[in-house]
XYZ file of C-alpha atoms in Angstrom:
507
model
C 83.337 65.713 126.823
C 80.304 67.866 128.220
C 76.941 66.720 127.016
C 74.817 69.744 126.099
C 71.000 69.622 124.901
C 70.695 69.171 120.990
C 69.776 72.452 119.457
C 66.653 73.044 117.236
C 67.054 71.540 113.834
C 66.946 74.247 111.428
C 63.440 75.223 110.370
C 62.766 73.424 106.885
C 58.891 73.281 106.989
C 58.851 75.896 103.964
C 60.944 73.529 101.487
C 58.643 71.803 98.897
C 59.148 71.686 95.433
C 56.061 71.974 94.426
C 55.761 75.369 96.264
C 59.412 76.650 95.203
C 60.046 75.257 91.758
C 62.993 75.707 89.875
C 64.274 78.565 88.201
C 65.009 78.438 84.237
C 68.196 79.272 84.637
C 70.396 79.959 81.559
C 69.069 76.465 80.297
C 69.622 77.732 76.516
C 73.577 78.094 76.930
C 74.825 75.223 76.719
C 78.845 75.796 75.530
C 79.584 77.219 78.793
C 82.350 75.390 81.593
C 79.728 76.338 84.890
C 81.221 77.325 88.332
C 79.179 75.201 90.886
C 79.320 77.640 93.764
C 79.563 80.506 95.467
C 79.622 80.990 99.916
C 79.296 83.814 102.239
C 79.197 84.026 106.173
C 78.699 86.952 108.504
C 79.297 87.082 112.019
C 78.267 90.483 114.328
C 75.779 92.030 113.165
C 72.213 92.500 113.743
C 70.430 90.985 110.855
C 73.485 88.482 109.387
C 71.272 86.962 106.766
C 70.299 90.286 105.467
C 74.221 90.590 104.862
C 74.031 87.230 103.706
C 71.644 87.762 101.146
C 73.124 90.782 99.576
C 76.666 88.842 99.670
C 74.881 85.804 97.733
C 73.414 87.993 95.534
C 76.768 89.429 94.155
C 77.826 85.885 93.876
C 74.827 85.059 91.669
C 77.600 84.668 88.407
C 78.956 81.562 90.861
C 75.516 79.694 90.952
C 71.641 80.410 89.595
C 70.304 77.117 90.487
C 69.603 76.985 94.316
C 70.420 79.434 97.113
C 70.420 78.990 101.036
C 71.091 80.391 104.265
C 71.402 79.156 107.928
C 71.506 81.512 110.668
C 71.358 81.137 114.833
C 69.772 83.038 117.601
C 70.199 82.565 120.448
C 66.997 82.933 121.785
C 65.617 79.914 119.018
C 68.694 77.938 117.944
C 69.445 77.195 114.075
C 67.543 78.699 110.874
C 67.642 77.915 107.981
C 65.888 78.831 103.917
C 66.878 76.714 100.983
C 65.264 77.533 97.946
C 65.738 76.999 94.400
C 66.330 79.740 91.391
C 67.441 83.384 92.450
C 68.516 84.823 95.470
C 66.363 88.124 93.708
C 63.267 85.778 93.504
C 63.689 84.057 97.316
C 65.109 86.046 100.027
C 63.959 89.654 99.490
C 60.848 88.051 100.511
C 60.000 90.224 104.065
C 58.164 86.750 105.425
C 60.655 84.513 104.652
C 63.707 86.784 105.866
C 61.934 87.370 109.059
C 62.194 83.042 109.616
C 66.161 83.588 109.408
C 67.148 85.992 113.073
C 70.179 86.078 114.623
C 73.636 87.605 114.260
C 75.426 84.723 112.243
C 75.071 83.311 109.455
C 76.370 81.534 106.844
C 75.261 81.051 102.867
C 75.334 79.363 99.784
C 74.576 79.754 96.250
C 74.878 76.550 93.920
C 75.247 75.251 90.530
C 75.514 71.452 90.883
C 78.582 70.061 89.715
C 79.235 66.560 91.804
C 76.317 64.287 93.012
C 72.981 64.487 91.159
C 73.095 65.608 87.346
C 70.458 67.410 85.658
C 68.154 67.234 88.715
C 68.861 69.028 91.840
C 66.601 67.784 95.253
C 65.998 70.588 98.026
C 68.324 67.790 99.816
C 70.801 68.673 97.616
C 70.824 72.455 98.588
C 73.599 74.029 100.778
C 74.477 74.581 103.306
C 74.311 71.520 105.124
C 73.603 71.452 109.231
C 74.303 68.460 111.548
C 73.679 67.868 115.214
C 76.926 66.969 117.184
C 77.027 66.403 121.568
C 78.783 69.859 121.679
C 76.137 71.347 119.534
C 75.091 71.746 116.230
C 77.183 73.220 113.127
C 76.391 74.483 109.152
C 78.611 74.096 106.571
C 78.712 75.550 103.179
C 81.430 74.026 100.674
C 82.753 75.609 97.194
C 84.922 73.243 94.961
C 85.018 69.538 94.389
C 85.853 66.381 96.864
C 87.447 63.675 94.278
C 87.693 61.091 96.767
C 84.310 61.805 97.702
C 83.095 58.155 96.293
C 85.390 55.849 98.383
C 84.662 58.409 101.009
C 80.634 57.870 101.071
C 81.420 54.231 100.340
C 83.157 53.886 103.783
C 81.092 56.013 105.563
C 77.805 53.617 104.720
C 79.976 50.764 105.431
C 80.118 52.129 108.747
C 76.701 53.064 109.509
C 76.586 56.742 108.221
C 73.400 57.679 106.447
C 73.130 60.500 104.133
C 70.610 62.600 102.920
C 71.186 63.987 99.831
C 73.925 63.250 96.872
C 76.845 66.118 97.466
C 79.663 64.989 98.041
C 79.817 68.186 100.270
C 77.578 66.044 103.008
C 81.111 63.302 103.692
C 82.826 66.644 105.076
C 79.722 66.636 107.985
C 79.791 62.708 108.698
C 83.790 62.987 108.978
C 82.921 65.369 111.265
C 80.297 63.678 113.119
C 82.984 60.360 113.555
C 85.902 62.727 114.969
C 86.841 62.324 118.649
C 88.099 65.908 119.262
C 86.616 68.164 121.581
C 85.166 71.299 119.483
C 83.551 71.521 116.068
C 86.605 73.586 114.485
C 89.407 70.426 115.506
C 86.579 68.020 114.047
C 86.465 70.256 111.222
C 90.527 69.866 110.861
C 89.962 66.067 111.226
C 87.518 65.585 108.513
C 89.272 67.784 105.850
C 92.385 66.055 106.328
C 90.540 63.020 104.579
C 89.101 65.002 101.945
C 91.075 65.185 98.552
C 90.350 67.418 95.688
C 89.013 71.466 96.198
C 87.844 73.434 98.518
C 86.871 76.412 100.250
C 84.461 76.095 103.336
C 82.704 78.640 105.030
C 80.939 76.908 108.308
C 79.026 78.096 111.594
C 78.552 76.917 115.112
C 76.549 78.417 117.605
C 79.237 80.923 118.337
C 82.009 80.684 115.775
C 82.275 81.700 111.787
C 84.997 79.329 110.200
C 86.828 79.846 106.994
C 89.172 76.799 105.441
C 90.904 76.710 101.978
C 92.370 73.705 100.660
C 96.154 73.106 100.767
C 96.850 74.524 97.266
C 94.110 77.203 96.993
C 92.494 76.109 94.305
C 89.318 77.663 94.874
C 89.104 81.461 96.449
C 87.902 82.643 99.295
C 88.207 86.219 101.059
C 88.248 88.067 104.793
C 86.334 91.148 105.004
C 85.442 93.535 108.086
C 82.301 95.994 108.326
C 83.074 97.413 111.809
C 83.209 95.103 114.341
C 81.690 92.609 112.077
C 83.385 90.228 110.011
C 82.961 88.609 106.509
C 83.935 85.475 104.279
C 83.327 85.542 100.675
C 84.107 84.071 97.879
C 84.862 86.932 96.080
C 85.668 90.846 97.007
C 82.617 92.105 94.879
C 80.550 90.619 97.454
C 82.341 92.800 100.533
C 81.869 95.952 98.054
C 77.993 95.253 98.028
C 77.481 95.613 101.725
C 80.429 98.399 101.962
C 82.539 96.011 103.952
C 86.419 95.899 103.736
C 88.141 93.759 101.932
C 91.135 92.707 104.548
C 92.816 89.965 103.034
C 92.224 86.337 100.676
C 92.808 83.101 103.306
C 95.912 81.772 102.387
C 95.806 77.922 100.656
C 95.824 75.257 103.774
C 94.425 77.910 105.856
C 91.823 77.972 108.316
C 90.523 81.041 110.070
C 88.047 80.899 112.986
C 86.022 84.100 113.891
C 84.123 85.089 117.553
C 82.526 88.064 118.671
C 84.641 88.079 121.726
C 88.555 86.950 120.231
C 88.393 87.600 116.428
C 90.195 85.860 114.293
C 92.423 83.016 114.900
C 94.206 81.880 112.139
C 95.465 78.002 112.162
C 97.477 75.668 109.937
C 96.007 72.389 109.786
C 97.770 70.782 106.276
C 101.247 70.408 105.059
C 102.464 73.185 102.853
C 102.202 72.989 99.036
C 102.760 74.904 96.135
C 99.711 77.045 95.695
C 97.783 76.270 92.264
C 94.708 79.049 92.398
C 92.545 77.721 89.490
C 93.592 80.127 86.096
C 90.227 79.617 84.876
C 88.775 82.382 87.525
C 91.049 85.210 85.821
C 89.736 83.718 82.293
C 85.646 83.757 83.318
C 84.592 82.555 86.634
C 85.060 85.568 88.886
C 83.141 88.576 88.486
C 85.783 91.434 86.427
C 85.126 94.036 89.637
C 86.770 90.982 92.308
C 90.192 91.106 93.085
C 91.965 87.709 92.790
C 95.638 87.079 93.988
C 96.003 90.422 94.113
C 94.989 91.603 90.690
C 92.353 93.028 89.242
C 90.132 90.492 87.485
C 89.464 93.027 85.151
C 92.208 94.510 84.244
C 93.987 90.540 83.938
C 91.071 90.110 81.134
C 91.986 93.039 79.524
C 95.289 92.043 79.287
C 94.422 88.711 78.032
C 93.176 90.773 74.921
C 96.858 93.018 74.901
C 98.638 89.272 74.633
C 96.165 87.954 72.106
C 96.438 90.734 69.764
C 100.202 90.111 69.813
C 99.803 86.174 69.545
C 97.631 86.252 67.101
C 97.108 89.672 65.037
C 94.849 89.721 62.095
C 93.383 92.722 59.046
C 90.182 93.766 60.078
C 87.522 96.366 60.829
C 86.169 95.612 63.823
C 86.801 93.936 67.335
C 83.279 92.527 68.870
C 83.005 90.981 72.363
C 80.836 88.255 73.072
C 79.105 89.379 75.686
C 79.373 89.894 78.287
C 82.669 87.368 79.443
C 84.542 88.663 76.504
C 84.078 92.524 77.219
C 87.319 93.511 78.782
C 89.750 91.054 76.448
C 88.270 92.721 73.492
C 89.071 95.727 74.921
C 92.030 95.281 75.504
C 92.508 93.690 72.078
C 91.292 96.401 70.267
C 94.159 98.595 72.149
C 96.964 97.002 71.679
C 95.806 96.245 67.572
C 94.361 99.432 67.033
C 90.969 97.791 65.602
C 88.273 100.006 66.270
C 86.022 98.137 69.052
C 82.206 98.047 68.890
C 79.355 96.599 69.991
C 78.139 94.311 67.636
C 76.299 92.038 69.470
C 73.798 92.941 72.019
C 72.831 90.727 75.043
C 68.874 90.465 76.557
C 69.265 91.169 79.968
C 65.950 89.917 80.589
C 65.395 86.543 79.294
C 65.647 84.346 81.857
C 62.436 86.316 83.524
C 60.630 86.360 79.964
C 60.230 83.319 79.047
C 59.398 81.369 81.759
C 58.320 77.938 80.238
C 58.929 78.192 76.615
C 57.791 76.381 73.970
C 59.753 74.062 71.567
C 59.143 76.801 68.740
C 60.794 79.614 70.899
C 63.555 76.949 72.494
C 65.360 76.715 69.157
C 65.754 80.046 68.707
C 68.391 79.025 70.517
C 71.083 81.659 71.176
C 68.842 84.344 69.665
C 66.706 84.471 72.162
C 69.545 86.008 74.959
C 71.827 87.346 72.256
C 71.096 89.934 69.078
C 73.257 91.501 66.532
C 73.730 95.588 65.911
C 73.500 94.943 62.138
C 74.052 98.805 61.471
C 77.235 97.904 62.788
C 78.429 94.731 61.595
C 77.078 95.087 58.098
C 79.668 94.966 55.609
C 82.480 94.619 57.686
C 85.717 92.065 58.859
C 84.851 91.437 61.902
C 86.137 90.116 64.909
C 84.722 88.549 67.514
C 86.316 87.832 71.051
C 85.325 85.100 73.665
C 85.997 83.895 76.819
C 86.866 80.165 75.589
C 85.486 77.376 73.080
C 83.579 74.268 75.300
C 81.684 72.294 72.594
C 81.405 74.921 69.614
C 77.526 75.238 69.384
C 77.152 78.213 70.748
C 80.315 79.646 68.778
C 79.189 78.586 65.645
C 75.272 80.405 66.435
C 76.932 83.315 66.944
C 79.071 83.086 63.838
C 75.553 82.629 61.770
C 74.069 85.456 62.984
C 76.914 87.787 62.370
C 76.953 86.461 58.826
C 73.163 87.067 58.713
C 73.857 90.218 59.645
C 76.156 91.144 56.624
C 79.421 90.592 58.113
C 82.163 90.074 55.751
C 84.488 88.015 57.288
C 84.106 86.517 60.519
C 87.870 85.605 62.886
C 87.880 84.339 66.358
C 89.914 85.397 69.118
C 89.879 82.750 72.421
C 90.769 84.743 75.528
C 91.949 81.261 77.181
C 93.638 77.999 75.422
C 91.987 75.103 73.796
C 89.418 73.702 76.720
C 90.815 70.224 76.032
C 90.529 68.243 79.293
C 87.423 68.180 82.085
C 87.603 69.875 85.679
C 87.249 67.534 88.694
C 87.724 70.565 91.359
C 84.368 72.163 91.003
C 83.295 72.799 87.880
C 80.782 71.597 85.397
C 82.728 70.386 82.452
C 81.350 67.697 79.993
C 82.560 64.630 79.207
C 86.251 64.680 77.902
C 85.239 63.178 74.503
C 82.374 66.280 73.993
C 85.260 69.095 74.748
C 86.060 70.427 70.987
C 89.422 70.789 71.752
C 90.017 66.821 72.537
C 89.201 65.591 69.642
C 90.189 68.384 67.172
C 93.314 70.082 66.483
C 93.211 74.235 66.367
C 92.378 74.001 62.088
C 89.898 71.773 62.394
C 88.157 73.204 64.802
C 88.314 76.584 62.468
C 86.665 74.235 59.992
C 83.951 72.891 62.079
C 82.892 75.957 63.264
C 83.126 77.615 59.240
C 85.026 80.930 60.262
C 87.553 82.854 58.427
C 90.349 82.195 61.188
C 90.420 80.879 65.259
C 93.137 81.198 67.639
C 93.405 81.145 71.179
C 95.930 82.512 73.464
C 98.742 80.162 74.050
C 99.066 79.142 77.780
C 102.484 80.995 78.269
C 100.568 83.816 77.038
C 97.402 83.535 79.538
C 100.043 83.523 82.118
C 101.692 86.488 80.943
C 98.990 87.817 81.826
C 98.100 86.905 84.976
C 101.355 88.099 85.982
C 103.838 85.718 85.465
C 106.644 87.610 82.969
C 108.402 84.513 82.261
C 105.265 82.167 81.207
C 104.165 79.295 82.742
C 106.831 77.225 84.876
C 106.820 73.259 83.574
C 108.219 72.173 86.180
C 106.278 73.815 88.945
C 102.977 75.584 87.444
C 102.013 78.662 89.187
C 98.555 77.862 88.683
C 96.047 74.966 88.371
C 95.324 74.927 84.404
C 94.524 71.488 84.639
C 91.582 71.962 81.842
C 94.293 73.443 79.336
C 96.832 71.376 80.067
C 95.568 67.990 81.317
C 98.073 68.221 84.242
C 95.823 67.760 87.529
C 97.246 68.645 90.668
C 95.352 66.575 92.699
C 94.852 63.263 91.272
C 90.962 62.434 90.276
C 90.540 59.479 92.621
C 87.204 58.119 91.777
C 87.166 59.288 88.550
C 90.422 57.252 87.794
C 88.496 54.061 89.463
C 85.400 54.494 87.042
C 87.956 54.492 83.959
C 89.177 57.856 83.414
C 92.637 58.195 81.502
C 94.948 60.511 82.712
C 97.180 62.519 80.348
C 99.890 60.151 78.722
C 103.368 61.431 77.667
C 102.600 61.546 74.045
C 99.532 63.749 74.294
């Protein structure tokens, strides 16, 4: 192996909390499942983090909590930002851009989901850069690693010491304890190990590398913008800097991009069944992506066509809750022939309004990001569509307030099935015992939440569609649905060794 002179560690000198503090993100809704990430990478172009930035601000929806970017020159090595709150608020800033030259880059927007709960260090921020003998390499990771305890454990054990508390950081020290040759067959090595979800966007000095996990769970994208190329998580972020969108990277697949040979695509895992996660139809992907093929939106809106036929009910009005329940009320209102309004009205503005609030204004709760057109819902049956039902406080604010308003009757419609078991693949769910749906059956939970009538779509129905005619497969689902169903397709490792019960045959 050929010895070559460490690289510049990327520049960090900026990254103090107490000059970059957090960003109030969202902290008033509470009932929502969170995805914990969203990654980007450019490679030939001038300015790559200016790309990068635009890309991470389309994937904003994936992650409001902390954003970063590493770049390389060559002229002055590795660069990197990591910041917390708003890509908006960070890197449109002309000083801090110019810190971050060079034609490739890679980036990361986060919401944590693994690792340290309710307070993220700049430590914690992706993505992560590590210093090998063939030079030094960024990674960015969206998803979940459920081995990633016994992982770390051995890792210590064997003299590895880490710096912050994502399981993301195991992928680099796997790396760093490979004996092959180049950064992309380490790469290989060290995701071999790694169990769960992911998708991986990663740099060297002169390669852009792309990896999905074997069965897809989470998405990620090619794009081209002339001779340049793009990884995304999601088309809507090629559509912001005009790029093409080319093609998704298959599940197991790993793609490595270079100025001079483009992209080589390699097959690192054994084939499996692909099971892209359900729940980024229902709400996690933005409704102008394309995933697996399909229109996110128009899959939404045809949530609302199967829901109206599922579950059809006498009343005056259909009301999204905005904005996640737009299109399936839509398309609910269609296919029922309901007149569709917009009865409730969302503040754009309020994370940037209140920026430390006080208790007083804190429980207003819902009302301070959500308000009700009471010319329209005075007086009337109303009913009100959703994305899905996580722990019921924020369902039954909204149910208040339309009473408050004057609404007659109030029905819910659930554009996904009961939320009854917790994500271990990259998404912030609560604890199984908080999730409404696992401890309540579908008439209680009407109950506890005090409306006139609640159903949700049935899962052959949510699959419908998605696209599958025939409903979901028992014996071989299409999809992961693992937080409907309580069937996980990649057993929950550590979880399972701190206690957790898997689904038993009578439930």
């Amino acid at each position: 192996m050929t010895s070559v002179l460490p690289e510049p560690q990327p520049t960090d000198r900026l990254e103090s909390e107490a000059e970059f503090p957090r960003h109030p993100f969202d902290r008033w809704d509470d009932d929502k499942l969170r995805e914990e990430c969203g990654v980007y990478g450019v490679i030939g172009v001038a300015d790559a983090a200016q790309f990068v930035a635009l890309g991470l601000h389309a994937l904003q929806h994936r992650g409001q909590e902390a954003g970063g970017i590493v770049t390389h020159n060559f002229g002055t090595g590795f660069h990197s930002a990591r910041r917390f709150g708003y890509v908006r608020d960070n890197f449109t800033s002309t000083r801090l851009m110019e810190t971050l030259p060079g034609g490739l880059a890679i980036g990361h927007v986060r919401y944590s989901t693994a690792g340290s709960k309710g307070r993220t260090e700049i430590r914690d921020v992706q993505p992560f850069f590590g210093e090998f003998s063939m030079g030094g390499a960024a990674i960015a990771h969206n998803g979940n690693i459920t081995n990633a305890e016994a992982l770390r454990r051995e890792l210590i054990d064997r003299g590895s010491i880490f710096q912050s508390s994502s399981d993301s950081e195991c992928i680099i020290h796997l790396m760093a304890r490979s004996l092959q040759r180049d950064i992309p067959e380490r790469m290989k090595d060290a995701l071999r190990r790694v169990e769960g979800a992911f998708s991986v966007v990663a740099m060297t000095r002169t390669k852009l590398i792309g990896v999905r996990d074997p069965l897809g769970v989470r998405p990620l994208v090619l794009g081209r913008l002339g001779d340049a190329w793009i990884l995304s998580s999601e088309t809507c972020a090629l559509d912001i800097v005009g790029a093409q969108f080319v093609r998704e990277i298959e599940p197991g697949e790993m793609v490595v991009i270079s100025a001079d040979s483009g992209v080589k695509s390699y097959h690192p895992f054994e084939p499996r069944p692909p099971r892209f996660c359900i729940f980024e139809h229902v709400y996690f992907s933005r409704p102008d992506s394309i995933q697996s093929g399909r229109s996110v939106y128009e899959t939404r809106r045809q949530i609302g066509v199967e829901l109206a036929r599922e579950a059809p009910v006498d009343a005056d009005l259909v009301c999204p809750v905005p904005d996640s329940g737009t299109p399936a009320a839509i398309g609910f209102s269609h296919e029922s022939g309901i007149p569709y309004g917009m009865g409730i009205i969302r503040n754009q503005y309020m994370g940037r309004t209140f920026i430390e609030p006080t208790e007083q204004i804190r429980n207003m709760g819902v009302r301070l990001k959500l308000n009700v057109n009471r010319a329209l819902i005075s007086g009337k049956r109303v009913i009100l569509v959703d994305d899905s039902v996580v722990r019921g406080t924020t369902s039954r604010k909204i149910k208040e307030m339309i009473l408050d308003a004057g609404a007659a009757e109030v029905h819910f419609r659930i554009a996904s099935p009961p939320t009854a078991w917790p994500c271990f693949y990259g998404v912030d769910t609560p604890q199984r015992e908080k999730l409404l749906a696992a401890t309540m059956t579908e008439e209680e939970m009407r109950e506890h939440l005090a409306v006139n009538s609640l159903k949700f779509i049935s899962l052959d129905g949510l699959y419908r569609a998605v696209g599958e005619a025939g409903g979901r497969n028992p014996d071989r689902p299409q999809y992961c649905d693992a937080c409907f169903s309580g069937e996980y397709p990649v057993e929950p490792a550590d979880m399972i060794q701190r206690g957790f019960k898997l689904k038993t045959a009578a439930e």
